Amino acid sequence: MYTPPAFREDDPQALRQIMRETRLATLVTATAEGLMATPLPLILDENEGEHGVLYGHLAKANLQWKAPVSGDALVIFSGPDAYVTPSWYAAKQEHGKVVPTWNYVAVHAHGPIEFFEDEARLFDAVSRLTHLHEQPREKPWAVTDAPAEYIRAQLRGIVGLRLPISRIEGKRKMSQNRPEADRSGVAAGLAGSERNSDRDVATMIPTGPNHA
């Protein structure tokens, strides 16, 4: 991932937060058949390894897990993003030398991938993933709420994946390279948008003279 110094995110806690908050990631593997990619919900186990370990599952009918992988796999976590119009820049009124851009947050996690079919490991992986997304609910649903035979049948239709993260790249492009007045204009413009994602990005724009 191309990451100029102004946009590089190296803080481990910030990187993990981005991965935790990304509801759907993209698993990419290089194979003899070419690149293969699958959107997946994943869970990050921060207690394993230096950078953590990712767990998830694929449909058994998905050919990606059967294709031998060349090198490490890549998981892309895409955070909030928003289009930035040059009309929000104070510099537009001053000299007009401005162009559109895009603000966004992204993390790329690399590592060797393992696929597994063991029922106990699969049950653990789907249970943990379910708990992650159900726990905010007033009455969380659990895998054990369904009939055991039904769950066993469902598990036979998937394969698990485990990816120990060996390398991680983070990028937080939030107008840090613009003067303070331009950043303030971008934050105000995005805050007034009808799009929830735009308003999320507005809260992430750094303010103050030290970020120019």
CSV table of N, CA and C in Angstrom, one decimal, residues 64-150:
chain,number,residue,atom,x,y,z
A,64,GLN,N,-11.6,-20.6,-3.4
A,64,GLN,CA,-10.4,-19.9,-2.9
A,64,GLN,C,-9.6,-20.8,-1.9
A,65,TRP,N,-10.3,-21.5,-1.1
A,65,TRP,CA,-9.6,-22.2,0.0
A,65,TRP,C,-8.9,-23.5,-0.6
A,66,LYS,N,-9.3,-23.9,-1.8
A,66,LYS,CA,-8.7,-25.1,-2.4
A,66,LYS,C,-7.5,-24.8,-3.2
A,67,ALA,N,-7.4,-23.5,-3.7
A,67,ALA,CA,-6.3,-23.2,-4.6
A,67,ALA,C,-5.0,-22.9,-3.7
A,68,PRO,N,-3.9,-23.6,-4.0
A,68,PRO,CA,-2.6,-23.4,-3.3
A,68,PRO,C,-2.2,-21.9,-3.4
A,69,VAL,N,-1.8,-21.4,-2.2
A,69,VAL,CA,-1.5,-19.9,-2.1
A,69,VAL,C,0.0,-19.7,-2.4
A,70,SER,N,0.3,-18.7,-3.2
A,70,SER,CA,1.7,-18.3,-3.4
A,70,SER,C,2.0,-17.2,-2.5
A,71,GLY,N,2.9,-17.4,-1.6
A,71,GLY,CA,3.3,-16.4,-0.6
A,71,GLY,C,2.2,-16.2,0.4
A,72,ASP,N,2.3,-15.0,1.1
A,72,ASP,CA,1.3,-14.7,2.1
A,72,ASP,C,0.0,-14.3,1.6
A,73,ALA,N,-1.0,-14.4,2.4
A,73,ALA,CA,-2.4,-13.9,2.0
A,73,ALA,C,-2.4,-12.4,2.5
A,74,LEU,N,-3.4,-11.7,2.0
A,74,LEU,CA,-3.6,-10.3,2.3
A,74,LEU,C,-5.0,-10.1,2.7
A,75,VAL,N,-5.2,-9.4,3.9
A,75,VAL,CA,-6.6,-9.1,4.3
A,75,VAL,C,-6.7,-7.6,4.3
A,76,ILE,N,-7.7,-7.0,3.6
A,76,ILE,CA,-7.8,-5.6,3.5
A,76,ILE,C,-9.0,-5.1,4.4
A,77,PHE,N,-8.7,-4.2,5.3
A,77,PHE,CA,-9.7,-3.7,6.2
A,77,PHE,C,-9.9,-2.2,5.8
A,78,SER,N,-11.1,-1.9,5.3
A,78,SER,CA,-11.4,-0.6,4.8
A,78,SER,C,-12.3,0.2,5.8
A,79,GLY,N,-11.8,1.2,6.4
A,79,GLY,CA,-12.5,2.0,7.4
A,79,GLY,C,-13.3,3.1,6.7
A,80,PRO,N,-13.7,4.1,7.5
A,80,PRO,CA,-14.6,5.2,6.9
A,80,PRO,C,-13.9,5.9,5.8
A,81,ASP,N,-14.6,6.4,4.8
A,81,ASP,CA,-14.1,7.1,3.7
A,81,ASP,C,-15.1,8.1,3.2
A,82,ALA,N,-14.5,9.1,2.5
A,82,ALA,CA,-15.4,10.2,2.0
A,82,ALA,C,-14.7,11.0,0.9
A,83,TYR,N,-15.5,11.4,-0.1
A,83,TYR,CA,-15.0,12.3,-1.2
A,83,TYR,C,-14.8,13.7,-0.6
A,84,VAL,N,-13.7,14.4,-1.0
A,84,VAL,CA,-13.4,15.7,-0.6
A,84,VAL,C,-13.4,16.7,-1.8
A,85,THR,N,-14.4,17.6,-1.8
A,85,THR,CA,-14.4,18.5,-2.9
A,85,THR,C,-13.5,19.7,-2.6
A,86,PRO,N,-12.8,20.2,-3.6
A,86,PRO,CA,-11.9,21.4,-3.4
A,86,PRO,C,-12.7,22.6,-3.0
A,87,SER,N,-14.0,22.6,-3.2
A,87,SER,CA,-14.8,23.8,-2.8
A,87,SER,C,-14.8,24.1,-1.3
A,88,TRP,N,-14.4,23.1,-0.5
A,88,TRP,CA,-14.3,23.2,0.9
A,88,TRP,C,-13.0,23.9,1.4
A,89,TYR,N,-12.0,24.0,0.5
A,89,TYR,CA,-10.7,24.5,0.8
A,89,TYR,C,-10.7,26.0,0.9
A,90,ALA,N,-10.2,26.6,1.9
A,90,ALA,CA,-10.0,28.1,1.9
A,90,ALA,C,-9.0,28.5,0.8
A,91,ALA,N,-8.1,27.6,0.4
A,91,ALA,CA,-7.2,27.8,-0.7
A,91,ALA,C,-7.9,28.0,-2.0
A,92,LYS,N,-9.1,27.5,-2.2
A,92,LYS,CA,-9.8,27.7,-3.5
A,92,LYS,C,-10.0,29.2,-3.7
A,93,GLN,N,-10.4,29.9,-2.6
A,93,GLN,CA,-10.6,31.4,-2.7
A,93,GLN,C,-9.3,32.2,-2.9
A,94,GLU,N,-8.3,31.6,-2.3
A,94,GLU,CA,-7.0,32.3,-2.3
A,94,GLU,C,-6.3,32.3,-3.7
A,95,HIS,N,-6.1,31.1,-4.2
A,95,HIS,CA,-5.4,31.0,-5.5
A,95,HIS,C,-6.0,29.9,-6.5
A,96,GLY,N,-7.0,29.2,-6.0
A,96,GLY,CA,-7.6,28.2,-6.9
A,96,GLY,C,-6.9,27.0,-7.3
A,97,LYS,N,-5.6,26.8,-6.8
A,97,LYS,CA,-4.8,25.7,-7.2
A,97,LYS,C,-5.1,24.5,-6.2
A,98,VAL,N,-6.3,23.9,-6.5
A,98,VAL,CA,-6.8,22.8,-5.6
A,98,VAL,C,-7.5,21.8,-6.5
A,99,VAL,N,-7.5,20.5,-6.1
A,99,VAL,CA,-8.2,19.5,-6.8
A,99,VAL,C,-8.9,18.6,-5.8
A,100,PRO,N,-9.8,17.8,-6.3
A,100,PRO,CA,-10.6,16.8,-5.4
A,100,PRO,C,-9.6,15.7,-4.9
A,101,THR,N,-10.0,15.1,-3.8
A,101,THR,CA,-9.3,14.0,-3.3
A,101,THR,C,-10.3,13.1,-2.5
A,102,TRP,N,-9.7,12.1,-1.9
A,102,TRP,CA,-10.5,11.1,-1.1
A,102,TRP,C,-9.9,10.9,0.2
A,103,ASN,N,-10.6,11.0,1.3
A,103,ASN,CA,-10.1,10.7,2.6
A,103,ASN,C,-10.6,9.3,3.0
A,104,TYR,N,-9.7,8.5,3.7
A,104,TYR,CA,-10.0,7.2,4.0
A,104,TYR,C,-9.1,6.6,5.0
A,105,VAL,N,-9.5,5.5,5.6
A,105,VAL,CA,-8.7,4.7,6.5
A,105,VAL,C,-8.6,3.3,6.0
A,106,ALA,N,-7.4,2.7,6.1
A,106,ALA,CA,-7.2,1.3,5.6
A,106,ALA,C,-6.1,0.7,6.4
A,107,VAL,N,-6.3,-0.6,6.6
A,107,VAL,CA,-5.2,-1.5,7.1
A,107,VAL,C,-5.1,-2.7,6.2
A,108,HIS,N,-3.8,-3.0,5.9
A,108,HIS,CA,-3.5,-4.2,5.2
A,108,HIS,C,-2.7,-5.2,6.1
A,109,ALA,N,-3.3,-6.4,6.3
A,109,ALA,CA,-2.7,-7.4,7.2
A,109,ALA,C,-2.2,-8.5,6.3
A,110,HIS,N,-0.9,-8.9,6.4
A,110,HIS,CA,-0.3,-9.9,5.6
A,110,HIS,C,0.1,-11.1,6.5
A,111,GLY,N,0.0,-12.3,6.0
A,111,GLY,CA,0.4,-13.5,6.8
A,111,GLY,C,0.1,-14.8,6.1
A,112,PRO,N,0.7,-15.9,6.6
A,112,PRO,CA,0.5,-17.2,6.0
A,112,PRO,C,-0.9,-17.7,6.4
A,113,ILE,N,-1.6,-18.2,5.5
A,113,ILE,CA,-3.0,-18.6,5.8
A,113,ILE,C,-3.1,-20.1,5.9
A,114,GLU,N,-4.0,-20.5,6.8
A,114,GLU,CA,-4.3,-22.0,7.1
A,114,GLU,C,-5.8,-22.1,7.0
A,115,PHE,N,-6.2,-23.1,6.2
A,115,PHE,CA,-7.6,-23.5,6.2
A,115,PHE,C,-7.8,-24.8,6.9
A,116,PHE,N,-8.9,-24.9,7.6
A,116,PHE,CA,-9.2,-26.1,8.4
A,116,PHE,C,-10.6,-26.5,8.4
A,117,GLU,N,-10.9,-27.9,8.6
A,117,GLU,CA,-12.2,-28.4,8.6
A,117,GLU,C,-12.6,-29.1,9.9
A,118,ASP,N,-11.7,-29.1,10.9
A,118,ASP,CA,-12.0,-29.7,12.1
A,118,ASP,C,-13.2,-29.1,12.8
A,119,GLU,N,-14.2,-30.0,13.2
A,119,GLU,CA,-15.5,-29.5,13.6
A,119,GLU,C,-15.3,-28.7,14.9
A,120,ALA,N,-14.5,-29.1,15.8
A,120,ALA,CA,-14.3,-28.4,17.1
A,120,ALA,C,-13.8,-27.0,16.9
A,121,ARG,N,-12.8,-26.9,16.0
A,121,ARG,CA,-12.2,-25.6,15.7
A,121,ARG,C,-13.2,-24.7,15.0
A,122,LEU,N,-13.9,-25.3,14.1
A,122,LEU,CA,-14.9,-24.5,13.3
A,122,LEU,C,-16.0,-24.0,14.3
A,123,PHE,N,-16.4,-24.8,15.2
A,123,PHE,CA,-17.5,-24.4,16.2
A,123,PHE,C,-16.9,-23.2,17.0
A,124,ASP,N,-15.7,-23.3,17.4
A,124,ASP,CA,-15.1,-22.3,18.3
A,124,ASP,C,-15.0,-21.0,17.5
A,125,ALA,N,-14.6,-21.1,16.2
A,125,ALA,CA,-14.4,-19.9,15.4
A,125,ALA,C,-15.8,-19.2,15.1
A,126,VAL,N,-16.8,-19.9,14.8
A,126,VAL,CA,-18.1,-19.3,14.5
A,126,VAL,C,-18.8,-18.8,15.7
A,127,SER,N,-18.5,-19.5,16.8
A,127,SER,CA,-19.1,-19.0,18.1
A,127,SER,C,-18.5,-17.7,18.5
A,128,ARG,N,-17.2,-17.6,18.4
A,128,ARG,CA,-16.5,-16.3,18.8
A,128,ARG,C,-16.9,-15.2,17.9
A,129,LEU,N,-17.1,-15.5,16.6
A,129,LEU,CA,-17.5,-14.4,15.6
A,129,LEU,C,-18.9,-14.0,15.9
A,130,THR,N,-19.8,-15.0,16.2
A,130,THR,CA,-21.2,-14.6,16.5
A,130,THR,C,-21.3,-13.8,17.8
A,131,HIS,N,-20.5,-14.2,18.8
A,131,HIS,CA,-20.6,-13.5,20.0
A,131,HIS,C,-20.1,-12.0,19.8
A,132,LEU,N,-19.1,-11.8,19.0
A,132,LEU,CA,-18.6,-10.5,18.7
A,132,LEU,C,-19.7,-9.5,18.2
A,133,HIS,N,-20.5,-10.0,17.3
A,133,HIS,CA,-21.5,-9.2,16.7
A,133,HIS,C,-22.9,-9.2,17.4
A,134,GLU,N,-23.1,-10.2,18.3
A,134,GLU,CA,-24.3,-10.3,19.0
A,134,GLU,C,-24.3,-9.6,20.3
A,135,GLN,N,-23.1,-9.5,20.9
A,135,GLN,CA,-23.0,-9.0,22.3
A,135,GLN,C,-23.6,-7.6,22.5
A,136,PRO,N,-23.7,-6.7,21.5
A,136,PRO,CA,-24.3,-5.4,21.8
A,136,PRO,C,-25.9,-5.5,21.9
A,137,ARG,N,-26.4,-6.6,21.4
A,137,ARG,CA,-27.9,-6.7,21.4
A,137,ARG,C,-28.4,-7.0,22.9
A,138,GLU,N,-29.7,-6.6,23.1
A,138,GLU,CA,-30.3,-6.7,24.4
A,138,GLU,C,-30.4,-8.2,24.7
A,139,LYS,N,-30.8,-9.0,23.7
A,139,LYS,CA,-30.9,-10.5,23.9
A,139,LYS,C,-30.0,-11.1,22.8
A,140,PRO,N,-28.8,-11.3,23.1
A,140,PRO,CA,-27.8,-11.9,22.1
A,140,PRO,C,-28.2,-13.3,21.7
A,141,TRP,N,-28.1,-13.6,20.4
A,141,TRP,CA,-28.3,-15.0,20.0
A,141,TRP,C,-26.9,-15.7,20.0
A,142,ALA,N,-26.9,-17.0,20.4
A,142,ALA,CA,-25.7,-17.8,20.5
A,142,ALA,C,-25.9,-19.0,19.6
A,143,VAL,N,-24.7,-19.5,19.1
A,143,VAL,CA,-24.7,-20.6,18.2
A,143,VAL,C,-25.5,-21.8,18.9
A,144,THR,N,-25.3,-21.9,20.2
A,144,THR,CA,-25.9,-23.0,21.0
A,144,THR,C,-27.5,-22.9,21.1
A,145,ASP,N,-28.0,-21.7,20.6
A,145,ASP,CA,-29.5,-21.6,20.6
A,145,ASP,C,-30.1,-22.4,19.6
A,146,ALA,N,-29.4,-22.8,18.5
A,146,ALA,CA,-29.9,-23.6,17.4
A,146,ALA,C,-29.7,-25.1,17.8
A,147,PRO,N,-30.5,-26.0,17.2
A,147,PRO,CA,-30.3,-27.4,17.5
A,147,PRO,C,-28.9,-27.9,17.1
A,148,ALA,N,-28.3,-28.7,17.9
A,148,ALA,CA,-27.0,-29.2,17.7
A,148,ALA,C,-26.8,-29.9,16.4
A,149,GLU,N,-27.7,-30.7,16.0
A,149,GLU,CA,-27.6,-31.4,14.7
A,149,GLU,C,-27.6,-30.5,13.5
A,150,TYR,N,-28.4,-29.4,13.7
A,150,TYR,CA,-28.5,-28.4,12.6
A,150,TYR,C,-27.2,-27.7,12.5
